[in-house]
Amino acid sequence: MSDSSLPALPAADRPDVAARLRDALLAASFTADGLLELLGAPAYAALARSETVPALRATRGDTPLETLVRLFLLQQPVPPARVADVLPVQECLESGWLVRVGADEVAATVDIRPYGGLDGEDWFIVSDLGCAVGGAGGIGSRDEGVVLGVGGASTTLAGITVRTPVGSALDLGTGSGIQALHAAQHATRVTATDVNPRALHITGLTLALSGAPAADLRQGSLFEPIRADETYDLIVSNPPFVISPGARLTYRDGGMSGDDLCRTLVQESGERLTEGGFAQFLANWQHVEGEDWQDRLRSWVPRGCDAWIVQREVQDVTQYAELWLRDAGDHRGDPAEYQARYDAWLDEFEARKVRAVGFGWITLRRTGAAVPSITVEEWPHPVEQPLGETIRAHFARLDYLRDHDDAALLEGHFRLVSEIVQEQVGLPGAEDPEHVVLRQHRGMRRATTVDTVGAGFAGVCDGSLSAGRILDAIAQLMGEDPVLLRDRTPAQIRLLVEQGFLDPAV
């Protein structure tokens, strides 16, 4: 189905109207906090599940905020006189934000969703009607060209992105512009691309309505719209990573065989990064019979890049097919057609010997190191978002460890990261614990087992003494040979630094 079957969008060349609309929305407290206060937590949470009945019940009054919620979030027609008390109705009609319906009502042409940024900014995400959140409503069954709003994947990527100030950023496959909006806060120049021209139009609306600078919008797949000589300090992408037979739904299906789209995206990113630049993606990858999934992902990493790849979830092929068939609303249609599509998914997986599909984060950093570092791990446990600073610090620690051999490491000074707790595990009444666990309460929330030397070492790291002097003191207390202790402990120190328990005190 083409974009021509979708409703017309507001004009992109009327920033004056977008600014007036934004002012009106803010004046009425049409913000994330304002919605939570008006609707209450249960109705607010129900909106994220595409359930509108609780919000409809909570907006039966006639306050300006209730009017805006019914108009832009719940897509309910409203009498013009009621809207005129809140919005510049005529300008919104002329520029296409509103249309007349029936004899005496107006309706929104797009969904406008308040969105609190990472630092509590009051932004607005524009999407197609009924497409503010994907999944629960079977959005894909309506039209292949729809543009979705904020979902869990969008916020995950926004949270893991490194937010240091940069000169240039690329949002590849921008959708409704969420990542471009975030990037505009710390990048001088933002380029946003998408294969769907409707998505580029909506990205422009999102940026304008949120008061952000305009981005350089380009149509095309993957890096096709990018000139050969262009490089970026930051590349982000929440691509159409779903591994499916065919490319029925533009917003989610990559259209390449298996996980080739994600592999191509990762492999082609290296040459598009400036030195020290980051590329960060969400992705799916296949678990193929007879193949180590970690080796598969290591083969994706381009030359000249460090990589940190985290698998957050794994689904067997039946779970995976059912998830995305429901996303498309196929389970609501003809049972025979649903079964045929389900069979098609399983046939495709069987032909490629795929047993499961992984989901996670991929972060690349362009490096001049002779031997780049590639870490591929599984971490399904809870983390604390945002993780952008945690990810930046991970790569900074890699540089430190790469530049310090064991002798230099023992000359270094370290600090125990804040909010680390120690747990001693053993039988009740035992004189000594069986093992000691250090546990993070921030960031990745890792836990690692250490011996008594490692625990004692970490506990006194405040940056004042070198690692070697601390080990000498521990050796004296324990009656051990300090030379032997210095020889066997650097590996444990490296692990504690690499996993974020210790920071170099520089």
PDB file of C-alpha atoms in Angstrom, residues 154-262:
ATOM      1  CA  SER A 154      13.100   3.924  20.922  1.00  0.00           C
ATOM      2  CA  THR A 155      13.598   4.754  24.582  1.00  0.00           C
ATOM      3  CA  THR A 156      16.132   1.946  25.029  1.00  0.00           C
ATOM      4  CA  LEU A 157      18.316   3.294  22.233  1.00  0.00           C
ATOM      5  CA  ALA A 158      17.967   6.863  23.500  1.00  0.00           C
ATOM      6  CA  GLY A 159      19.062   5.706  26.949  1.00  0.00           C
ATOM      7  CA  ILE A 160      22.166   3.791  25.855  1.00  0.00           C
ATOM      8  CA  THR A 161      23.443   6.480  23.475  1.00  0.00           C
ATOM      9  CA  VAL A 162      26.638   8.292  24.470  1.00  0.00           C
ATOM     10  CA  ARG A 163      25.714  11.953  24.963  1.00  0.00           C
ATOM     11  CA  THR A 164      29.044  13.781  24.758  1.00  0.00           C
ATOM     12  CA  PRO A 165      28.978  16.993  22.664  1.00  0.00           C
ATOM     13  CA  VAL A 166      29.779  16.221  19.015  1.00  0.00           C
ATOM     14  CA  GLY A 167      30.028  18.077  15.756  1.00  0.00           C
ATOM     15  CA  SER A 168      27.918  15.710  13.680  1.00  0.00           C
ATOM     16  CA  ALA A 169      25.353  12.973  14.268  1.00  0.00           C
ATOM     17  CA  LEU A 170      23.485  10.623  11.926  1.00  0.00           C
ATOM     18  CA  ASP A 171      20.104   9.080  12.777  1.00  0.00           C
ATOM     19  CA  LEU A 172      19.751   6.273  10.263  1.00  0.00           C
ATOM     20  CA  GLY A 173      16.155   5.103   9.808  1.00  0.00           C
ATOM     21  CA  THR A 174      14.766   8.001  11.806  1.00  0.00           C
ATOM     22  CA  GLY A 175      11.071   7.030  11.876  1.00  0.00           C
ATOM     23  CA  SER A 176       9.272   9.743  13.841  1.00  0.00           C
ATOM     24  CA  GLY A 177      12.547  11.488  14.711  1.00  0.00           C
ATOM     25  CA  ILE A 178      13.068  10.505  18.347  1.00  0.00           C
ATOM     26  CA  GLN A 179      16.791   9.809  18.042  1.00  0.00           C
ATOM     27  CA  ALA A 180      17.328  12.909  15.888  1.00  0.00           C
ATOM     28  CA  LEU A 181      15.566  14.973  18.557  1.00  0.00           C
ATOM     29  CA  HIS A 182      17.904  13.659  21.253  1.00  0.00           C
ATOM     30  CA  ALA A 183      20.954  14.129  19.044  1.00  0.00           C
ATOM     31  CA  ALA A 184      20.012  17.748  18.343  1.00  0.00           C
ATOM     32  CA  GLN A 185      20.670  18.550  21.993  1.00  0.00           C
ATOM     33  CA  HIS A 186      24.398  17.709  21.821  1.00  0.00           C
ATOM     34  CA  ALA A 187      25.318  17.661  18.103  1.00  0.00           C
ATOM     35  CA  THR A 188      26.012  20.762  16.035  1.00  0.00           C
ATOM     36  CA  ARG A 189      24.755  19.093  12.856  1.00  0.00           C
ATOM     37  CA  VAL A 190      22.156  16.301  12.644  1.00  0.00           C
ATOM     38  CA  THR A 191      21.404  14.244   9.551  1.00  0.00           C
ATOM     39  CA  ALA A 192      18.335  11.985   9.568  1.00  0.00           C
ATOM     40  CA  THR A 193      17.584   9.388   6.900  1.00  0.00           C
ATOM     41  CA  ASP A 194      14.731   7.003   6.152  1.00  0.00           C
ATOM     42  CA  VAL A 195      13.556   4.933   3.218  1.00  0.00           C
ATOM     43  CA  ASN A 196      10.014   6.190   3.892  1.00  0.00           C
ATOM     44  CA  PRO A 197       9.468   9.843   2.812  1.00  0.00           C
ATOM     45  CA  ARG A 198       6.507  10.069   5.191  1.00  0.00           C
ATOM     46  CA  ALA A 199       8.866   9.344   8.100  1.00  0.00           C
ATOM     47  CA  LEU A 200      11.142  12.208   7.057  1.00  0.00           C
ATOM     48  CA  HIS A 201       8.157  14.569   6.910  1.00  0.00           C
ATOM     49  CA  ILE A 202       7.037  13.508  10.379  1.00  0.00           C
ATOM     50  CA  THR A 203      10.584  13.852  11.745  1.00  0.00           C
ATOM     51  CA  GLY A 204      10.567  17.460  10.585  1.00  0.00           C
ATOM     52  CA  LEU A 205       7.275  17.999  12.420  1.00  0.00           C
ATOM     53  CA  THR A 206       8.609  16.372  15.599  1.00  0.00           C
ATOM     54  CA  LEU A 207      11.676  18.596  15.621  1.00  0.00           C
ATOM     55  CA  ALA A 208       9.711  21.766  14.879  1.00  0.00           C
ATOM     56  CA  LEU A 209       7.014  21.061  17.464  1.00  0.00           C
ATOM     57  CA  SER A 210       9.672  20.265  20.082  1.00  0.00           C
ATOM     58  CA  GLY A 211      11.536  23.509  19.446  1.00  0.00           C
ATOM     59  CA  ALA A 212      14.650  21.706  18.172  1.00  0.00           C
ATOM     60  CA  PRO A 213      16.851  22.798  15.262  1.00  0.00           C
ATOM     61  CA  ALA A 214      15.931  21.388  11.867  1.00  0.00           C
ATOM     62  CA  ALA A 215      17.843  18.326  10.672  1.00  0.00           C
ATOM     63  CA  ASP A 216      19.242  17.519   7.241  1.00  0.00           C
ATOM     64  CA  LEU A 217      16.573  15.049   6.045  1.00  0.00           C
ATOM     65  CA  ARG A 218      17.527  12.532   3.327  1.00  0.00           C
ATOM     66  CA  GLN A 219      15.589   9.670   1.762  1.00  0.00           C
ATOM     67  CA  GLY A 220      17.184   6.291   1.145  1.00  0.00           C
ATOM     68  CA  SER A 221      18.105   2.902   2.575  1.00  0.00           C
ATOM     69  CA  LEU A 222      20.998   2.435   5.017  1.00  0.00           C
ATOM     70  CA  PHE A 223      23.970   4.599   3.946  1.00  0.00           C
ATOM     71  CA  GLU A 224      22.748   5.256   0.382  1.00  0.00           C
ATOM     72  CA  PRO A 225      21.835   8.924   1.101  1.00  0.00           C
ATOM     73  CA  ILE A 226      25.278   9.614   2.628  1.00  0.00           C
ATOM     74  CA  ARG A 227      28.039  10.936   0.394  1.00  0.00           C
ATOM     75  CA  ALA A 228      31.234   8.903   0.175  1.00  0.00           C
ATOM     76  CA  ASP A 229      33.292  11.602   1.910  1.00  0.00           C
ATOM     77  CA  GLU A 230      30.906  12.160   4.846  1.00  0.00           C
ATOM     78  CA  THR A 231      31.773  10.901   8.324  1.00  0.00           C
ATOM     79  CA  TYR A 232      30.054  11.378  11.686  1.00  0.00           C
ATOM     80  CA  ASP A 233      31.007  11.565  15.337  1.00  0.00           C
ATOM     81  CA  LEU A 234      27.854   9.673  16.289  1.00  0.00           C
ATOM     82  CA  ILE A 235      25.676   7.232  14.335  1.00  0.00           C
ATOM     83  CA  VAL A 236      22.492   5.849  15.885  1.00  0.00           C
ATOM     84  CA  SER A 237      19.886   3.540  14.440  1.00  0.00           C
ATOM     85  CA  ASN A 238      16.798   1.692  15.563  1.00  0.00           C
ATOM     86  CA  PRO A 239      16.564  -0.101  12.222  1.00  0.00           C
ATOM     87  CA  PRO A 240      13.804  -2.345  10.838  1.00  0.00           C
ATOM     88  CA  PHE A 241      15.567  -5.323  12.384  1.00  0.00           C
ATOM     89  CA  VAL A 242      12.750  -7.889  12.373  1.00  0.00           C
ATOM     90  CA  ILE A 243      13.825 -11.143  10.709  1.00  0.00           C
ATOM     91  CA  SER A 244      10.809 -12.059   8.594  1.00  0.00           C
ATOM     92  CA  PRO A 245       9.850 -13.677   5.288  1.00  0.00           C
ATOM     93  CA  GLY A 246       9.561 -10.709   2.930  1.00  0.00           C
ATOM     94  CA  ALA A 247       9.351  -7.013   3.779  1.00  0.00           C
ATOM     95  CA  ARG A 248       5.642  -6.493   4.313  1.00  0.00           C
ATOM     96  CA  LEU A 249       5.900  -3.711   6.898  1.00  0.00           C
ATOM     97  CA  THR A 250       8.324  -0.876   6.195  1.00  0.00           C
ATOM     98  CA  TYR A 251       8.626   0.277   9.801  1.00  0.00           C
ATOM     99  CA  ARG A 252       9.949  -3.052  11.118  1.00  0.00           C
ATOM    100  CA  ASP A 253      10.945  -5.536   8.357  1.00  0.00           C
ATOM    101  CA  GLY A 254      14.417  -5.139   6.900  1.00  0.00           C
ATOM    102  CA  GLY A 255      13.696  -6.719   3.537  1.00  0.00           C
ATOM    103  CA  MET A 256      17.008  -8.592   3.430  1.00  0.00           C
ATOM    104  CA  SER A 257      17.589 -12.268   4.058  1.00  0.00           C
ATOM    105  CA  GLY A 258      17.798 -13.240   7.732  1.00  0.00           C
ATOM    106  CA  ASP A 259      19.797 -10.764   9.805  1.00  0.00           C
ATOM    107  CA  ASP A 260      21.662  -9.372   6.777  1.00  0.00           C
ATOM    108  CA  LEU A 261      20.276  -5.866   7.257  1.00  0.00           C
ATOM    109  CA  CYS A 262      21.688  -5.570  10.774  1.00  0.00           C
TER     110      CYS A 262
END
